[in-house]
Short mmCIF file of C-alpha atoms in Angstrom, two decimals:
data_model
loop_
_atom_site.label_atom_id
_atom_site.label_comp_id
_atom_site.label_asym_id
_atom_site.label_seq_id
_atom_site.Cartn_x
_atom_site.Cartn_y
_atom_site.Cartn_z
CA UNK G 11 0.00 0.00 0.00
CA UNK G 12 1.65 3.35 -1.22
CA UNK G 13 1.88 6.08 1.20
CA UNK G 14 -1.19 8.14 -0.19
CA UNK G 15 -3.66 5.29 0.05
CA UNK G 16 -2.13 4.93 3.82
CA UNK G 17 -3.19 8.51 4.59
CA UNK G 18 -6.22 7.95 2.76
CA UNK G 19 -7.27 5.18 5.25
CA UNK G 20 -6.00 6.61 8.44
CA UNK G 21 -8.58 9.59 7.40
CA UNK G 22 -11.58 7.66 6.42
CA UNK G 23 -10.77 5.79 9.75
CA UNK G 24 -10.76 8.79 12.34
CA UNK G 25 -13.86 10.35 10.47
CA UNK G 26 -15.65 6.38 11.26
CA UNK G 27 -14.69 6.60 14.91
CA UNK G 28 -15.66 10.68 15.06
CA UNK G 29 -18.85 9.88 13.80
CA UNK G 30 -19.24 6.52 16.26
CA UNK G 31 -18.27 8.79 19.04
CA UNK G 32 -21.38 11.62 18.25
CA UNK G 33 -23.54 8.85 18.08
CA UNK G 34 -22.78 7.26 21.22
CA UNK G 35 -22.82 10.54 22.74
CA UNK G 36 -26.32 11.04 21.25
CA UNK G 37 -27.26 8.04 22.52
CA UNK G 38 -26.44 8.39 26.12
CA UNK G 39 -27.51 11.74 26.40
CA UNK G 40 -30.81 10.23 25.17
CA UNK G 41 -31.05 7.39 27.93
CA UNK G 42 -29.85 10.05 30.89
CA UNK G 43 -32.70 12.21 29.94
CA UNK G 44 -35.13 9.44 29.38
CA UNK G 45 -34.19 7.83 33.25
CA UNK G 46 -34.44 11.24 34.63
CA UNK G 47 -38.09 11.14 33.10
CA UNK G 48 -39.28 8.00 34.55
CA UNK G 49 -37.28 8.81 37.81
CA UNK G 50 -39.83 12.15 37.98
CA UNK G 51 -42.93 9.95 37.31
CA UNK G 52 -42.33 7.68 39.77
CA UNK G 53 -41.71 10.52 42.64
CA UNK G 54 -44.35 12.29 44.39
CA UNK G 55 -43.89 15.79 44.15
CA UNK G 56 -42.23 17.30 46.94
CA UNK G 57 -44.40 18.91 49.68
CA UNK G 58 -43.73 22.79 49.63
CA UNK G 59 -45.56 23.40 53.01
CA UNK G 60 -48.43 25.58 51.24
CA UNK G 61 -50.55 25.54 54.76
CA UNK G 62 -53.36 27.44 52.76
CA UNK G 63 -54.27 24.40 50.99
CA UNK G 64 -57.78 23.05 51.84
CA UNK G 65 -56.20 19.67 51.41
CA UNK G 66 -52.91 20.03 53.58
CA UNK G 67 -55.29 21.73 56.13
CA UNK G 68 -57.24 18.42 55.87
CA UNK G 69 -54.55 16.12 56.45
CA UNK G 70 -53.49 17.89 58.89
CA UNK G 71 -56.41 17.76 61.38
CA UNK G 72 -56.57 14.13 60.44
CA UNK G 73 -53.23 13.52 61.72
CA UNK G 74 -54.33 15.92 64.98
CA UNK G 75 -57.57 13.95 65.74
CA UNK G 76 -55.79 10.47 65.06
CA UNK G 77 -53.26 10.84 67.37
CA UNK G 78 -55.63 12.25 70.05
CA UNK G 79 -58.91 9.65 70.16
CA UNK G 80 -57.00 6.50 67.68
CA UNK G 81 -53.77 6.71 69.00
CA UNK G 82 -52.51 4.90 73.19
CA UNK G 83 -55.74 5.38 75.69
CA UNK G 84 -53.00 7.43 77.88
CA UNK G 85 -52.93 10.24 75.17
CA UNK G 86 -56.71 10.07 74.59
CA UNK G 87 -57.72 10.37 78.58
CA UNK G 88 -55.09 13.22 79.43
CA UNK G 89 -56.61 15.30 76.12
CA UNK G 90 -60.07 14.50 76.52
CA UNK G 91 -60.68 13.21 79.69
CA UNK G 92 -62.84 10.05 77.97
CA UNK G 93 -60.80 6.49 77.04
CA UNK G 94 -61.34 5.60 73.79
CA UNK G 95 -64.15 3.74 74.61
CA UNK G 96 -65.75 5.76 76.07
CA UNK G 97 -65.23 8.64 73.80
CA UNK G 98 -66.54 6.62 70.49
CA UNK G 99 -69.43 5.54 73.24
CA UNK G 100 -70.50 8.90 73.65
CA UNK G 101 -70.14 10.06 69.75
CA UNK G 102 -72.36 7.40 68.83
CA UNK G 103 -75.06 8.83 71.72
CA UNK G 104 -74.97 11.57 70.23
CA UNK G 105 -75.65 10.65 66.94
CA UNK G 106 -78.30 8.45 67.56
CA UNK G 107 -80.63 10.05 70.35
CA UNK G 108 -79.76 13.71 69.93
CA UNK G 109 -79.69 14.08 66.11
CA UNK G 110 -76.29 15.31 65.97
CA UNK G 111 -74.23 14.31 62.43
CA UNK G 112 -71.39 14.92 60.31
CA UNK G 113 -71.28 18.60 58.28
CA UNK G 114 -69.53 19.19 54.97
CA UNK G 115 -66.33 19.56 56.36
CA UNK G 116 -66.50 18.53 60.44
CA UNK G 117 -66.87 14.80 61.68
CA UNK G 118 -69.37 14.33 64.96
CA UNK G 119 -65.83 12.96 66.68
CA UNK G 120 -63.89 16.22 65.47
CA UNK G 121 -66.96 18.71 66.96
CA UNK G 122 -66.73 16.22 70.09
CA UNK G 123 -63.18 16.45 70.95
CA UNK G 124 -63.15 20.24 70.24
CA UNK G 125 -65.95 20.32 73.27
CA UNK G 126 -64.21 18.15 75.56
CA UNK G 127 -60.90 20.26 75.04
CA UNK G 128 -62.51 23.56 76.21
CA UNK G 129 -64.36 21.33 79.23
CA UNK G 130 -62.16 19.62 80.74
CA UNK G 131 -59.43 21.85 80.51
CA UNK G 132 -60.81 25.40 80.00
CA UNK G 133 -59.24 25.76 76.89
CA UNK G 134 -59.64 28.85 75.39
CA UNK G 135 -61.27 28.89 71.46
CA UNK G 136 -58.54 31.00 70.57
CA UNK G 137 -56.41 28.17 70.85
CA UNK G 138 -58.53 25.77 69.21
CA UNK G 139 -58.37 27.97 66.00
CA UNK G 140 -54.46 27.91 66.44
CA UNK G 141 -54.53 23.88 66.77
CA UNK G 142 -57.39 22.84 64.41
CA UNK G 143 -57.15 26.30 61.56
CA UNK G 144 -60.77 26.65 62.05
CA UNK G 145 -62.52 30.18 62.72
CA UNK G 146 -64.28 30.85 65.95
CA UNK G 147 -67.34 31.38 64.28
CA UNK G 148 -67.09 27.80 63.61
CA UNK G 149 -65.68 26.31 66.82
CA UNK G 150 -68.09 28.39 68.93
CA UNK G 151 -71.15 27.21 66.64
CA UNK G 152 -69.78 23.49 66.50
CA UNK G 153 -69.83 23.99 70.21
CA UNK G 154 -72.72 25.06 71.57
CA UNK G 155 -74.44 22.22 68.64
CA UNK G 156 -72.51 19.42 70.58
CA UNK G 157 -73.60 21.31 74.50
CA UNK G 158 -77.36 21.49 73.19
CA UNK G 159 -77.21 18.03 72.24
CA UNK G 160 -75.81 16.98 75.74
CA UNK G 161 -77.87 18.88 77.69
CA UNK G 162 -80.90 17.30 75.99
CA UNK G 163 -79.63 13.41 77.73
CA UNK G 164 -79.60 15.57 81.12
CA UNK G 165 -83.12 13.33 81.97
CA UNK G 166 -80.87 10.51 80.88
CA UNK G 167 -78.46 10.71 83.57
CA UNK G 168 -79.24 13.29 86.11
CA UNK G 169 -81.95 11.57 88.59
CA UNK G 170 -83.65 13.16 91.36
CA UNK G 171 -83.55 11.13 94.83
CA UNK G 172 -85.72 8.90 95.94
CA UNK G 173 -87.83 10.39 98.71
CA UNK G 174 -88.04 7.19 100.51
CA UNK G 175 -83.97 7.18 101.26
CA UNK G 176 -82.55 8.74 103.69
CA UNK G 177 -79.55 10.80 104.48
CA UNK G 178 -76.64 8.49 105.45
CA UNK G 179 -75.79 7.89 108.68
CA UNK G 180 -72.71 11.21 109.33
CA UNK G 181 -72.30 13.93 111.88
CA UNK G 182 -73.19 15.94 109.13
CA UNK G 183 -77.04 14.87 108.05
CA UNK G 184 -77.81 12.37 110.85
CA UNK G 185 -79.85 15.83 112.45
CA UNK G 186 -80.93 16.08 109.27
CA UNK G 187 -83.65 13.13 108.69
CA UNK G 188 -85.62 14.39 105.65
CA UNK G 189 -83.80 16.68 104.38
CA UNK G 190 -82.69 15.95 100.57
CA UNK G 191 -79.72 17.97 99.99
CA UNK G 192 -79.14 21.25 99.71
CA UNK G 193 -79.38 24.41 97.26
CA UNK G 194 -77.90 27.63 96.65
CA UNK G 195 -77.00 30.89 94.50
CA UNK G 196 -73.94 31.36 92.29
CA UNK G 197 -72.37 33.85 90.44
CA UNK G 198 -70.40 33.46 87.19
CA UNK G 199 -68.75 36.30 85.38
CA UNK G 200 -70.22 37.25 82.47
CA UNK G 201 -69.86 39.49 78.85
CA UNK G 202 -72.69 41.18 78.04
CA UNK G 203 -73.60 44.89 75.96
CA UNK G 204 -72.81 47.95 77.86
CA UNK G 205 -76.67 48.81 77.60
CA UNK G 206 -77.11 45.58 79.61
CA UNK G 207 -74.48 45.63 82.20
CA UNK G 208 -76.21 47.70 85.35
CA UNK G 209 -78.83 44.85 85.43
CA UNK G 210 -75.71 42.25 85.64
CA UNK G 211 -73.63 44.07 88.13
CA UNK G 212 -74.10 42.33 91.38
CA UNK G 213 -73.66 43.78 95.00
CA UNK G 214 -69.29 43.00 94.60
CA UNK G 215 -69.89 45.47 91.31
CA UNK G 216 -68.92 42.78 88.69
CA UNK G 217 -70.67 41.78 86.24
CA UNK G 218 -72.49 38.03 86.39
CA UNK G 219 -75.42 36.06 86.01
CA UNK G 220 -77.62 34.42 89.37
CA UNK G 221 -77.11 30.27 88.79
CA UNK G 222 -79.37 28.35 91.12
CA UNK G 223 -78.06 24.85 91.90
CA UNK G 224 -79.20 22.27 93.87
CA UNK G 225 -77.23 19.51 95.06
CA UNK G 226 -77.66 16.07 97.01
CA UNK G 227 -75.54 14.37 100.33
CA UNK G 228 -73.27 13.05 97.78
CA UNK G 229 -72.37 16.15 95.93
CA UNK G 230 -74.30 15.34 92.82
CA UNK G 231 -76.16 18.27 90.75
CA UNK G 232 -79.46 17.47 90.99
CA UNK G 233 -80.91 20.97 89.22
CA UNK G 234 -79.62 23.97 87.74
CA UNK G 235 -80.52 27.30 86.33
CA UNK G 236 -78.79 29.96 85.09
CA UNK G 237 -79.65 32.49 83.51
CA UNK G 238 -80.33 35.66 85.72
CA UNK G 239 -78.78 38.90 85.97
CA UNK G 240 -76.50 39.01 89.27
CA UNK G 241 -78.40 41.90 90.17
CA UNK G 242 -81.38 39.22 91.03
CA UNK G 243 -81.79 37.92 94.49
CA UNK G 244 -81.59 34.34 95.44
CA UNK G 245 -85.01 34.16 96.48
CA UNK G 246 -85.96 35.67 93.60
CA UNK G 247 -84.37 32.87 91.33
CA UNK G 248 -85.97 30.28 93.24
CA UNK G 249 -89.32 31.31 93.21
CA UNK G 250 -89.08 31.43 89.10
CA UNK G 251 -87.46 27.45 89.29
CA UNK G 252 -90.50 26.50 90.77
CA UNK G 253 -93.14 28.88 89.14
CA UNK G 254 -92.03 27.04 85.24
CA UNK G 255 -93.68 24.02 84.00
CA UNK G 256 -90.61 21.46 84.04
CA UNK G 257 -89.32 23.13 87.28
CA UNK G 258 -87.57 22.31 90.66
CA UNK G 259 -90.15 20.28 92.69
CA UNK G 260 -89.76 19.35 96.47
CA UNK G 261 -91.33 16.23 97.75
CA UNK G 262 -94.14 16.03 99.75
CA UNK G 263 -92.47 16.39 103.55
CA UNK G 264 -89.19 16.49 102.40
CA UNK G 265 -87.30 19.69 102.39
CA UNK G 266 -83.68 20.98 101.08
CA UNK G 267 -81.39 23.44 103.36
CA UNK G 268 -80.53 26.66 102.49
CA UNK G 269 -78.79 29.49 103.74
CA UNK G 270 -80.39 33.29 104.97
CA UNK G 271 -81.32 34.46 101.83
CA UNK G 272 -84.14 32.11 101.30
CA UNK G 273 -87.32 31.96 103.73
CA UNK G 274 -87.56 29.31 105.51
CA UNK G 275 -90.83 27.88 105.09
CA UNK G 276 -92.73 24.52 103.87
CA UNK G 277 -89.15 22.03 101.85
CA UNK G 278 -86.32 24.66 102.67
CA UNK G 279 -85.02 24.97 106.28
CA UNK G 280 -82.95 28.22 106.71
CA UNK G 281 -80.71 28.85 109.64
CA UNK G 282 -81.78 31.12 112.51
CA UNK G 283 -80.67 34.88 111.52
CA UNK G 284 -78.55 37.34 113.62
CA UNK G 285 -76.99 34.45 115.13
CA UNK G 286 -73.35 33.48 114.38
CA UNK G 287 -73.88 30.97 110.92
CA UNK G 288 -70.69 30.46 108.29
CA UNK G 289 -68.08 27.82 109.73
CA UNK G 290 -65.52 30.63 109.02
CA UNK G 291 -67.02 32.36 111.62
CA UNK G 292 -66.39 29.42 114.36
CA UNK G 293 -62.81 28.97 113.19
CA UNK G 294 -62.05 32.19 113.59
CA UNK G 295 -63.83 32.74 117.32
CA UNK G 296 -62.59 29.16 118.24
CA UNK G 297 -65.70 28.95 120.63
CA UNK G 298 -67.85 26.13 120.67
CA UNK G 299 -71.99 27.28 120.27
CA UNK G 300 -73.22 28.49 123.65
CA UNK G 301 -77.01 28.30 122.92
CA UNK G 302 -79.33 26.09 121.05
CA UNK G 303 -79.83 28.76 118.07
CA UNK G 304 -76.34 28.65 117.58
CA UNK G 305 -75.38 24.46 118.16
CA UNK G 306 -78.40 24.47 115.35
CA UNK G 307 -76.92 26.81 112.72
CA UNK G 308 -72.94 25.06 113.21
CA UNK G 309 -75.18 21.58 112.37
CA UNK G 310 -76.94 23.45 109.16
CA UNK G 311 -73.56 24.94 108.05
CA UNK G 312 -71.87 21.80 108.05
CA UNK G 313 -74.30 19.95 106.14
CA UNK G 314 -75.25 22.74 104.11
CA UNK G 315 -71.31 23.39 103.47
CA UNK G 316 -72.11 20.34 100.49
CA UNK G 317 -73.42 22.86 98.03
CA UNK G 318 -70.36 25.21 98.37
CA UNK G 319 -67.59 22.25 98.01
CA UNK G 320 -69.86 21.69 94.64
CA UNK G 321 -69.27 24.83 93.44
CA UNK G 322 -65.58 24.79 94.37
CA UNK G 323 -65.02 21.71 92.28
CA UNK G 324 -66.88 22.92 89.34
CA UNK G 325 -64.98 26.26 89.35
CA UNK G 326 -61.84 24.25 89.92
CA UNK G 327 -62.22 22.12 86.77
CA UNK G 328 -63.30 25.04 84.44
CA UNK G 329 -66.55 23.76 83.93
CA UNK G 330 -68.54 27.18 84.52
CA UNK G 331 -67.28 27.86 80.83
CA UNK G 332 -69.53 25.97 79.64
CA UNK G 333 -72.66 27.51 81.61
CA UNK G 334 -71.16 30.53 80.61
CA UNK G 335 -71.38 29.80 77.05
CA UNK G 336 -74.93 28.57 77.48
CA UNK G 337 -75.99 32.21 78.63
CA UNK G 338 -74.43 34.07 75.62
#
């Protein structure tokens, strides 16, 4: 082979392997692109955080709601104060007897569990709109739906005592033989219009509603009603319980105590007045009762002391929110 056709070859040669070399690059750029392709189908797109979806909103109270009344029955009874059980119990209650269902976008057990927050804990709805990225026109109405359908089960599990039983056998009510329990007034702060306020303002100048509530031996509400302005006596109050048709009723020759403010007449038995009354008043003498009138009103304080340990516990646990959000 002469030295021309030798150059001749070497040239055709490196043009062959030039062009092999584009089309193998070709070629591979081809099958990254292509793998990159089927690499993005198969990927979920990556969650930006965009908290104003409807959908990650969704998720996200299903996640919230999951983990409180699904998850361990620790972490259910320390948020609601229900076991799981019992919680799912009481949705179903609700559903059935008091008419109360799912709405477009709230589940009965998501409208529960925002009730039992504020309840047992006295969480504020501010807080719930923080936690569940709900208004507080919703919460508030979602609320009171779920306390209206509670209160209508109150025949359900509040029972009055049987006249025929009688007070057990203490220092407290064995002087005590037909007496039933015992009643008083409450107040509990209130918001109400500026127009509205003087008839609100009570005699300590705040501004609250009268609750009557009546209580048995063993601490036990037996009937409330609230409702009043605190500028209302307790007599007052009383006498409207037991003027309405599905009012408070006292057994034939039974009778609850109660304190000065009521008269004491046919079922109530008040104290004798201008004689010393409130225990705090024989703790801080540290004399024992040096007459009958006053061995009689320590006996009646004592046993009558049941209705203000009631209202102690109930202010204790935050539960006046809730009668508080029945007035308004």
């Amino acid at each position: 082979m002469s030295d021309v056709e030798l150059i001749s070859y070497i040239t055709e040669e490196n043009e062959r392997r030039k062009k092999r070399r584009i089309v193998l690059t070709e070629l591979y750029f081809e099958s990254v692109v292509l793998g990159l392709a089927y690499l993005s189908e198969q990927r979920p797109p990556r969650n930006i955080g965009s908290f104003s979806s409807d959908e990650q909103l969704h998720n996200y109270r299903k996640y919230l709601l999951k983990e409180m009344y699904n998850g361990s029955e620790v972490t259910c009874y320390d948020k609601l104060r229900l076991t799981k059980r019992n919680f799912h119990d009481l949705c179903a209650l609700l559903r059935e007897r008091c008419g109360l269902h799912d709405s477009v976008y709230i589940a009965v057990e998501e409208k529960v569990a925002m009730f039992l927050l504020v309840v047992g804990h006295g969480l504020k709805m501010r807080l719930l709109r923080g936690d569940y990225k709900r208004s507080l026109e919703t919460i508030s109405r979602h609320f009171s739906d779920v306390l209206t359908a509670i209160l209508s089960l109150s025949a359900e599990f509040i029972k009055l005592p049987d006249p025929s039983i009688h007070p057990p056998d203490d220092y407290k009510w064995k002087w005590f033989g037909n007496a039933l329990g015992a009643l008083d007034g409450c107040h509990i702060d209130v918001c109400v219009p500026v127009a509205d306020q003087g008839r609100y303002r009570n005699r300590k100048q705040t501004i609250s509603t009268n609750m009557l509530g009546v209580v048995d031996w063993n601490m036990k509400f037996l009937y409330v009603l609230p409702g009043w302005e605190g500028s209302a006596s307790d007599s007052r109050v009383l006498r409207d319980a037991m003027s309405r048709q599905d009012g408070f009723v006292v057994p034939k020759g039974h009778y609850y105590l109660v304190d000065a403010g009521y008269t004491n007449g046919p079922g109530f038995l008040a104290p004798f007045r201008s004689t010393r009354y409130h225990l705090k008043e024989w703790v801080s003498s540290q004399q024992q009762p040096n007459t009958a009138k006053e061995l009689y009103n320590l006996r009646h304080s004592r046993a009558r002391n049941v209705v203000e340990r009631s209202f102690g516990l109930l202010k204790k646990n935050g539960l006046f929110y809730v009668l508080k959000v029945s007035l308004t």
